[in-house]
Amino acid sequence: MGVPARSSAPRRATGTRKRREPRSPVPPTEVSLCEATALEPESTLERQALYRVRLAGQDAATVTFRQCRFRGADLSECRLDQVVLTDCLVTDSSWANLRADGGELARVRLEQCRMTGVTVADGVLRDVTLAGCRVDLSAWRMTTFDAVWFEDCNLQGADFTNADLRGATFRSCDLTGAVFHHASMEGTRFRGCTLAGVGDFSSWRGAVVDHEDLISLSYGLAQAAGIRVEG
């Protein structure tokens, strides 16, 4: 019997999700230095230290990284569909234009990473922190966020169409021009963010926005309400 095709209809989750901080990655007891020059499909890397490895442009589906440490690693332009990262720490690395449709991240922390153009469609992020990362022009369509914090991130032009953001928190992020079309945002929190030019306010019902952030939203809200601002 074949696998049923995924529905292309927009998902709209309802209700709020309990807000909590992301759980930290469980540290490995020890790690071994990874010297891999290629990723094999359906392979597993466990307790590996990927320091300054160059894996750009790899095409390997269903790779699993468990309790791995990335530092200065280059995974830009990779195609890693159904990738799984569990208990991983990623610092000063490049995920630029990486594509990981159906990917799953659990207890993962990314710090000071370049993630411009990263694409994760129909994925799941649980207990994930992105701190000080460049995540502009990224795409997270139909992805579920559970206890996910974006801190001090550049998210200009990010696309959250049909995403379930009920467990997401954005702190001190630049979300200029971000798209939230048909997203589920009950309980999504924004604090100290730039929200100029964000689209589709019909999705914002139930979102929690700091009072100072409303200044960034004011012109967009006025335009959505048909109000003309002069002067």
mmCIF file of N, CA and C in Angstrom, residues 28-136:
data_model
loop_
_atom_site.group_PDB
_atom_site.id
_atom_site.type_symbol
_atom_site.label_atom_id
_atom_site.label_comp_id
_atom_site.label_asym_id
_atom_site.label_seq_id
_atom_site.Cartn_x
_atom_site.Cartn_y
_atom_site.Cartn_z
ATOM 1 N N PRO A 28 27.490 15.235 25.301
ATOM 2 C CA PRO A 28 28.046 13.883 25.186
ATOM 3 C C PRO A 28 29.105 13.645 26.259
ATOM 4 N N THR A 29 29.303 12.413 26.655
ATOM 5 C CA THR A 29 30.352 12.093 27.622
ATOM 6 C C THR A 29 31.726 12.312 27.013
ATOM 7 N N GLU A 30 31.839 12.080 25.723
ATOM 8 C CA GLU A 30 33.077 12.328 24.996
ATOM 9 C C GLU A 30 32.744 12.438 23.519
ATOM 10 N N VAL A 31 33.628 13.078 22.761
ATOM 11 C CA VAL A 31 33.434 13.204 21.321
ATOM 12 C C VAL A 31 34.713 12.793 20.613
ATOM 13 N N SER A 32 34.540 12.338 19.382
ATOM 14 C CA SER A 32 35.694 12.018 18.539
ATOM 15 C C SER A 32 35.693 12.968 17.349
ATOM 16 N N LEU A 33 36.874 13.321 16.901
ATOM 17 C CA LEU A 33 37.002 14.277 15.807
ATOM 18 C C LEU A 33 36.534 13.657 14.503
ATOM 19 N N CYS A 34 35.615 14.331 13.847
ATOM 20 C CA CYS A 34 35.084 13.852 12.567
ATOM 21 C C CYS A 34 35.957 14.388 11.426
ATOM 22 N N GLU A 35 36.402 13.492 10.592
ATOM 23 C CA GLU A 35 37.223 13.873 9.446
ATOM 24 C C GLU A 35 36.530 13.540 8.130
ATOM 25 N N ALA A 36 35.212 13.403 8.177
ATOM 26 C CA ALA A 36 34.455 13.036 6.981
ATOM 27 C C ALA A 36 34.539 14.133 5.930
ATOM 28 N N THR A 37 34.639 13.719 4.689
ATOM 29 C CA THR A 37 34.627 14.653 3.570
ATOM 30 C C THR A 37 33.342 14.557 2.767
ATOM 31 N N ALA A 38 32.469 13.607 3.159
ATOM 32 C CA ALA A 38 31.195 13.424 2.471
ATOM 33 C C ALA A 38 30.187 12.839 3.455
ATOM 34 N N LEU A 39 28.898 13.129 3.220
ATOM 35 C CA LEU A 39 27.819 12.577 4.020
ATOM 36 C C LEU A 39 27.112 11.490 3.215
ATOM 37 N N GLU A 40 26.888 10.364 3.845
ATOM 38 C CA GLU A 40 26.220 9.256 3.182
ATOM 39 C C GLU A 40 24.733 9.258 3.537
ATOM 40 N N PRO A 41 23.845 9.036 2.567
ATOM 41 C CA PRO A 41 22.413 8.947 2.870
ATOM 42 C C PRO A 41 22.139 7.877 3.924
ATOM 43 N N GLU A 42 21.180 8.171 4.815
ATOM 44 C CA GLU A 42 20.730 7.253 5.866
ATOM 45 C C GLU A 42 21.840 6.885 6.857
ATOM 46 N N SER A 43 22.865 7.717 6.936
ATOM 47 C CA SER A 43 23.957 7.456 7.880
ATOM 48 C C SER A 43 23.676 8.144 9.215
ATOM 49 N N THR A 44 24.412 7.708 10.245
ATOM 50 C CA THR A 44 24.282 8.293 11.578
ATOM 51 C C THR A 44 25.656 8.710 12.084
ATOM 52 N N LEU A 45 25.763 9.968 12.523
ATOM 53 C CA LEU A 45 26.982 10.461 13.160
ATOM 54 C C LEU A 45 26.633 10.749 14.613
ATOM 55 N N GLU A 46 27.333 10.087 15.518
ATOM 56 C CA GLU A 46 27.011 10.194 16.937
ATOM 57 C C GLU A 46 28.261 10.575 17.731
ATOM 58 N N ARG A 47 28.088 11.576 18.611
ATOM 59 C CA ARG A 47 29.186 12.078 19.450
ATOM 60 C C ARG A 47 30.413 12.416 18.605
ATOM 61 N N GLN A 48 30.170 13.175 17.525
ATOM 62 C CA GLN A 48 31.243 13.595 16.624
ATOM 63 C C GLN A 48 31.488 15.096 16.778
ATOM 64 N N ALA A 49 32.728 15.495 16.676
ATOM 65 C CA ALA A 49 33.101 16.905 16.675
ATOM 66 C C ALA A 49 33.411 17.314 15.237
ATOM 67 N N LEU A 50 32.510 18.073 14.647
ATOM 68 C CA LEU A 50 32.690 18.523 13.266
ATOM 69 C C LEU A 50 33.267 19.925 13.299
ATOM 70 N N TYR A 51 34.593 20.009 13.442
ATOM 71 C CA TYR A 51 35.285 21.277 13.564
ATOM 72 C C TYR A 51 35.917 21.661 12.227
ATOM 73 N N ARG A 52 35.401 22.763 11.673
ATOM 74 C CA ARG A 52 35.910 23.314 10.412
ATOM 75 C C ARG A 52 35.852 22.304 9.254
ATOM 76 N N VAL A 53 34.912 21.409 9.309
ATOM 77 C CA VAL A 53 34.751 20.478 8.187
ATOM 78 C C VAL A 53 34.077 21.196 7.029
ATOM 79 N N ARG A 54 34.409 20.797 5.808
ATOM 80 C CA ARG A 54 33.851 21.409 4.611
ATOM 81 C C ARG A 54 32.968 20.377 3.922
ATOM 82 N N LEU A 55 31.652 20.529 4.100
ATOM 83 C CA LEU A 55 30.692 19.576 3.539
ATOM 84 C C LEU A 55 29.698 20.289 2.626
ATOM 85 N N ALA A 56 30.071 21.434 2.109
ATOM 86 C CA ALA A 56 29.170 22.225 1.280
ATOM 87 C C ALA A 56 28.718 21.450 0.049
ATOM 88 N N GLY A 57 27.422 21.639 -0.308
ATOM 89 C CA GLY A 57 26.890 21.057 -1.535
ATOM 90 C C GLY A 57 26.558 19.583 -1.464
ATOM 91 N N GLN A 58 26.570 18.983 -0.285
ATOM 92 C CA GLN A 58 26.256 17.557 -0.154
ATOM 93 C C GLN A 58 24.775 17.305 -0.413
ATOM 94 N N ASP A 59 24.455 16.135 -0.938
ATOM 95 C CA ASP A 59 23.065 15.722 -1.164
ATOM 96 C C ASP A 59 22.892 14.357 -0.513
ATOM 97 N N ALA A 60 22.332 14.346 0.697
ATOM 98 C CA ALA A 60 22.224 13.093 1.451
ATOM 99 C C ALA A 60 20.970 13.151 2.316
ATOM 100 N N ALA A 61 19.984 12.349 1.988
ATOM 101 C CA ALA A 61 18.723 12.339 2.732
ATOM 102 C C ALA A 61 18.830 11.435 3.956
ATOM 103 N N THR A 62 18.019 11.769 4.968
ATOM 104 C CA THR A 62 17.852 10.939 6.162
ATOM 105 C C THR A 62 19.161 10.706 6.903
ATOM 106 N N VAL A 63 19.948 11.768 7.038
ATOM 107 C CA VAL A 63 21.156 11.707 7.863
ATOM 108 C C VAL A 63 20.782 12.071 9.294
ATOM 109 N N THR A 64 21.370 11.372 10.273
ATOM 110 C CA THR A 64 21.112 11.640 11.683
ATOM 111 C C THR A 64 22.389 12.113 12.368
ATOM 112 N N PHE A 65 22.288 13.241 13.078
ATOM 113 C CA PHE A 65 23.374 13.738 13.908
ATOM 114 C C PHE A 65 22.909 13.672 15.361
ATOM 115 N N ARG A 66 23.622 12.932 16.179
ATOM 116 C CA ARG A 66 23.205 12.762 17.571
ATOM 117 C C ARG A 66 24.358 13.139 18.507
ATOM 118 N N GLN A 67 24.103 14.102 19.385
ATOM 119 C CA GLN A 67 25.105 14.602 20.330
ATOM 120 C C GLN A 67 26.387 15.025 19.615
ATOM 121 N N CYS A 68 26.212 15.731 18.509
ATOM 122 C CA CYS A 68 27.363 16.221 17.747
ATOM 123 C C CYS A 68 27.639 17.685 18.078
ATOM 124 N N ARG A 69 28.879 18.100 17.844
ATOM 125 C CA ARG A 69 29.291 19.474 18.069
ATOM 126 C C ARG A 69 29.864 20.024 16.772
ATOM 127 N N PHE A 70 29.237 21.099 16.269
ATOM 128 C CA PHE A 70 29.683 21.742 15.031
ATOM 129 C C PHE A 70 30.352 23.074 15.398
ATOM 130 N N ARG A 71 31.533 23.330 14.863
ATOM 131 C CA ARG A 71 32.179 24.627 15.063
ATOM 132 C C ARG A 71 32.925 24.979 13.779
ATOM 133 N N GLY A 72 32.518 26.095 13.191
ATOM 134 C CA GLY A 72 33.148 26.501 11.943
ATOM 135 C C GLY A 72 32.888 25.529 10.810
ATOM 136 N N ALA A 73 31.794 24.780 10.891
ATOM 137 C CA ALA A 73 31.487 23.780 9.862
ATOM 138 C C ALA A 73 30.713 24.418 8.713
ATOM 139 N N ASP A 74 31.010 23.994 7.505
ATOM 140 C CA ASP A 74 30.363 24.540 6.308
ATOM 141 C C ASP A 74 29.424 23.501 5.706
ATOM 142 N N LEU A 75 28.117 23.702 5.910
ATOM 143 C CA LEU A 75 27.099 22.853 5.307
ATOM 144 C C LEU A 75 26.254 23.656 4.314
ATOM 145 N N SER A 76 26.800 24.733 3.812
ATOM 146 C CA SER A 76 26.060 25.570 2.878
ATOM 147 C C SER A 76 25.738 24.815 1.593
ATOM 148 N N GLU A 77 24.581 25.163 1.010
ATOM 149 C CA GLU A 77 24.125 24.588 -0.260
ATOM 150 C C GLU A 77 23.848 23.085 -0.173
ATOM 151 N N CYS A 78 23.773 22.523 1.030
ATOM 152 C CA CYS A 78 23.485 21.082 1.151
ATOM 153 C C CYS A 78 21.997 20.801 0.945
ATOM 154 N N ARG A 79 21.695 19.588 0.520
ATOM 155 C CA ARG A 79 20.315 19.101 0.440
ATOM 156 C C ARG A 79 20.227 17.904 1.398
ATOM 157 N N LEU A 80 19.626 18.136 2.569
ATOM 158 C CA LEU A 80 19.588 17.118 3.622
ATOM 159 C C LEU A 80 18.152 16.872 4.064
ATOM 160 N N ASP A 81 17.310 16.431 3.160
ATOM 161 C CA ASP A 81 15.911 16.171 3.492
ATOM 162 C C ASP A 81 15.801 15.085 4.558
ATOM 163 N N GLN A 82 14.813 15.252 5.462
ATOM 164 C CA GLN A 82 14.582 14.321 6.572
ATOM 165 C C GLN A 82 15.787 14.200 7.507
ATOM 166 N N VAL A 83 16.617 15.229 7.543
ATOM 167 C CA VAL A 83 17.738 15.213 8.472
ATOM 168 C C VAL A 83 17.215 15.257 9.908
ATOM 169 N N VAL A 84 17.922 14.623 10.831
ATOM 170 C CA VAL A 84 17.559 14.614 12.251
ATOM 171 C C VAL A 84 18.763 15.082 13.058
ATOM 172 N N LEU A 85 18.573 16.121 13.865
ATOM 173 C CA LEU A 85 19.608 16.580 14.790
ATOM 174 C C LEU A 85 19.054 16.513 16.203
ATOM 175 N N THR A 86 19.746 15.811 17.071
ATOM 176 C CA THR A 86 19.319 15.662 18.453
ATOM 177 C C THR A 86 20.491 15.955 19.381
ATOM 178 N N ASP A 87 20.253 16.813 20.370
ATOM 179 C CA ASP A 87 21.281 17.158 21.362
ATOM 180 C C ASP A 87 22.551 17.660 20.700
ATOM 181 N N CYS A 88 22.395 18.593 19.755
ATOM 182 C CA CYS A 88 23.543 19.132 19.016
ATOM 183 C C CYS A 88 23.762 20.606 19.348
ATOM 184 N N LEU A 89 25.030 21.019 19.307
ATOM 185 C CA LEU A 89 25.413 22.414 19.483
ATOM 186 C C LEU A 89 26.148 22.861 18.224
ATOM 187 N N VAL A 90 25.664 23.950 17.621
ATOM 188 C CA VAL A 90 26.217 24.434 16.357
ATOM 189 C C VAL A 90 26.666 25.879 16.554
ATOM 190 N N THR A 91 27.938 26.160 16.385
ATOM 191 C CA THR A 91 28.461 27.511 16.581
ATOM 192 C C THR A 91 29.320 27.933 15.391
ATOM 193 N N ASP A 92 29.196 29.214 15.036
ATOM 194 C CA ASP A 92 30.051 29.831 13.995
ATOM 195 C C ASP A 92 30.095 28.992 12.720
ATOM 196 N N SER A 93 28.976 28.440 12.343
ATOM 197 C CA SER A 93 28.929 27.558 11.171
ATOM 198 C C SER A 93 28.036 28.157 10.089
ATOM 199 N N SER A 94 28.136 27.609 8.883
ATOM 200 C CA SER A 94 27.333 28.098 7.771
ATOM 201 C C SER A 94 26.323 27.052 7.318
ATOM 202 N N TRP A 95 25.044 27.464 7.372
ATOM 203 C CA TRP A 95 23.958 26.670 6.797
ATOM 204 C C TRP A 95 23.320 27.451 5.648
ATOM 205 N N ALA A 96 24.032 28.361 5.054
ATOM 206 C CA ALA A 96 23.465 29.207 4.013
ATOM 207 C C ALA A 96 22.920 28.369 2.865
ATOM 208 N N ASN A 97 21.664 28.624 2.514
ATOM 209 C CA ASN A 97 20.982 27.943 1.406
ATOM 210 C C ASN A 97 20.900 26.430 1.602
ATOM 211 N N LEU A 98 21.057 25.972 2.826
ATOM 212 C CA LEU A 98 20.834 24.551 3.109
ATOM 213 C C LEU A 98 19.341 24.250 3.000
ATOM 214 N N ARG A 99 19.015 23.092 2.437
ATOM 215 C CA ARG A 99 17.612 22.681 2.327
ATOM 216 C C ARG A 99 17.417 21.380 3.096
ATOM 217 N N ALA A 100 16.430 21.392 4.009
ATOM 218 C CA ALA A 100 16.207 20.232 4.868
ATOM 219 C C ALA A 100 14.708 20.007 5.046
ATOM 220 N N ASP A 101 14.021 19.746 3.960
ATOM 221 C CA ASP A 101 12.576 19.516 4.040
ATOM 222 C C ASP A 101 12.283 18.274 4.875
ATOM 223 N N GLY A 102 11.296 18.401 5.760
ATOM 224 C CA GLY A 102 10.956 17.278 6.630
ATOM 225 C C GLY A 102 11.954 17.058 7.741
ATOM 226 N N GLY A 103 12.830 18.017 7.977
ATOM 227 C CA GLY A 103 13.853 17.863 9.007
ATOM 228 C C GLY A 103 13.283 17.948 10.414
ATOM 229 N N GLU A 104 13.975 17.330 11.372
ATOM 230 C CA GLU A 104 13.571 17.344 12.770
ATOM 231 C C GLU A 104 14.765 17.740 13.639
ATOM 232 N N LEU A 105 14.573 18.790 14.447
ATOM 233 C CA LEU A 105 15.602 19.243 15.374
ATOM 234 C C LEU A 105 15.039 19.189 16.781
ATOM 235 N N ALA A 106 15.757 18.540 17.687
ATOM 236 C CA ALA A 106 15.320 18.431 19.078
ATOM 237 C C ALA A 106 16.494 18.692 20.000
ATOM 238 N N ARG A 107 16.315 19.608 20.929
ATOM 239 C CA ARG A 107 17.372 20.015 21.855
ATOM 240 C C ARG A 107 18.631 20.387 21.076
ATOM 241 N N VAL A 108 18.487 21.442 20.285
ATOM 242 C CA VAL A 108 19.583 21.942 19.440
ATOM 243 C C VAL A 108 19.761 23.430 19.723
ATOM 244 N N ARG A 109 20.995 23.865 19.815
ATOM 245 C CA ARG A 109 21.304 25.281 19.979
ATOM 246 C C ARG A 109 22.240 25.720 18.856
ATOM 247 N N LEU A 110 21.870 26.811 18.183
ATOM 248 C CA LEU A 110 22.678 27.376 17.102
ATOM 249 C C LEU A 110 23.086 28.783 17.502
ATOM 250 N N GLU A 111 24.389 29.059 17.490
ATOM 251 C CA GLU A 111 24.914 30.348 17.902
ATOM 252 C C GLU A 111 25.802 30.937 16.812
ATOM 253 N N GLN A 112 25.550 32.203 16.483
ATOM 254 C CA GLN A 112 26.398 32.938 15.548
ATOM 255 C C GLN A 112 26.582 32.188 14.230
ATOM 256 N N CYS A 113 25.487 31.661 13.720
ATOM 257 C CA CYS A 113 25.553 30.902 12.461
ATOM 258 C C CYS A 113 24.996 31.716 11.301
ATOM 259 N N ARG A 114 25.531 31.469 10.120
ATOM 260 C CA ARG A 114 25.023 32.100 8.895
ATOM 261 C C ARG A 114 24.043 31.130 8.263
ATOM 262 N N MET A 115 22.761 31.521 8.242
ATOM 263 C CA MET A 115 21.706 30.643 7.751
ATOM 264 C C MET A 115 20.853 31.336 6.693
ATOM 265 N N THR A 116 21.430 32.284 5.986
ATOM 266 C CA THR A 116 20.707 32.982 4.927
ATOM 267 C C THR A 116 20.167 31.983 3.910
ATOM 268 N N GLY A 117 18.860 32.067 3.633
ATOM 269 C CA GLY A 117 18.260 31.223 2.615
ATOM 270 C C GLY A 117 18.007 29.786 3.022
ATOM 271 N N VAL A 118 18.199 29.436 4.302
ATOM 272 C CA VAL A 118 17.924 28.061 4.722
ATOM 273 C C VAL A 118 16.439 27.749 4.536
ATOM 274 N N THR A 119 16.132 26.517 4.137
ATOM 275 C CA THR A 119 14.754 26.107 3.899
ATOM 276 C C THR A 119 14.459 24.833 4.673
ATOM 277 N N VAL A 120 13.438 24.897 5.525
ATOM 278 C CA VAL A 120 12.951 23.722 6.246
ATOM 279 C C VAL A 120 11.443 23.687 6.080
ATOM 280 N N ALA A 121 10.954 22.912 5.142
ATOM 281 C CA ALA A 121 9.517 22.819 4.887
ATOM 282 C C ALA A 121 8.948 21.575 5.553
ATOM 283 N N ASP A 122 7.784 21.738 6.201
ATOM 284 C CA ASP A 122 7.092 20.608 6.823
ATOM 285 C C ASP A 122 7.993 19.890 7.833
ATOM 286 N N GLY A 123 8.761 20.668 8.568
ATOM 287 C CA GLY A 123 9.655 20.096 9.566
ATOM 288 C C GLY A 123 9.128 20.259 10.973
ATOM 289 N N VAL A 124 9.924 19.848 11.955
ATOM 290 C CA VAL A 124 9.570 19.971 13.372
ATOM 291 C C VAL A 124 10.793 20.465 14.130
ATOM 292 N N LEU A 125 10.639 21.584 14.849
ATOM 293 C CA LEU A 125 11.681 22.088 15.729
ATOM 294 C C LEU A 125 11.145 22.058 17.150
ATOM 295 N N ARG A 126 11.846 21.360 18.013
ATOM 296 C CA ARG A 126 11.415 21.238 19.410
ATOM 297 C C ARG A 126 12.614 21.479 20.328
ATOM 298 N N ASP A 127 12.467 22.402 21.277
ATOM 299 C CA ASP A 127 13.557 22.745 22.191
ATOM 300 C C ASP A 127 14.783 23.198 21.404
ATOM 301 N N VAL A 128 14.583 24.243 20.609
ATOM 302 C CA VAL A 128 15.644 24.774 19.748
ATOM 303 C C VAL A 128 15.844 26.259 20.050
ATOM 304 N N THR A 129 17.099 26.678 20.153
ATOM 305 C CA THR A 129 17.448 28.084 20.325
ATOM 306 C C THR A 129 18.353 28.531 19.192
ATOM 307 N N LEU A 130 18.008 29.660 18.566
ATOM 308 C CA LEU A 130 18.872 30.287 17.576
ATOM 309 C C LEU A 130 19.269 31.639 18.144
ATOM 310 N N ALA A 131 20.564 31.830 18.414
ATOM 311 C CA ALA A 131 21.041 33.042 19.062
ATOM 312 C C ALA A 131 22.091 33.730 18.202
ATOM 313 N N GLY A 132 21.832 34.998 17.879
ATOM 314 C CA GLY A 132 22.802 35.765 17.108
ATOM 315 C C GLY A 132 23.033 35.236 15.715
ATOM 316 N N CYS A 133 22.027 34.636 15.126
ATOM 317 C CA CYS A 133 22.184 34.022 13.802
ATOM 318 C C CYS A 133 21.626 34.920 12.701
ATOM 319 N N ARG A 134 22.205 34.813 11.524
ATOM 320 C CA ARG A 134 21.671 35.487 10.337
ATOM 321 C C ARG A 134 20.788 34.486 9.609
ATOM 322 N N VAL A 135 19.470 34.715 9.685
ATOM 323 C CA VAL A 135 18.496 33.765 9.147
ATOM 324 C C VAL A 135 17.591 34.467 8.137
ATOM 325 N N ASP A 136 18.124 35.478 7.485
ATOM 326 C CA ASP A 136 17.322 36.242 6.529
ATOM 327 C C ASP A 136 17.006 35.404 5.291
#
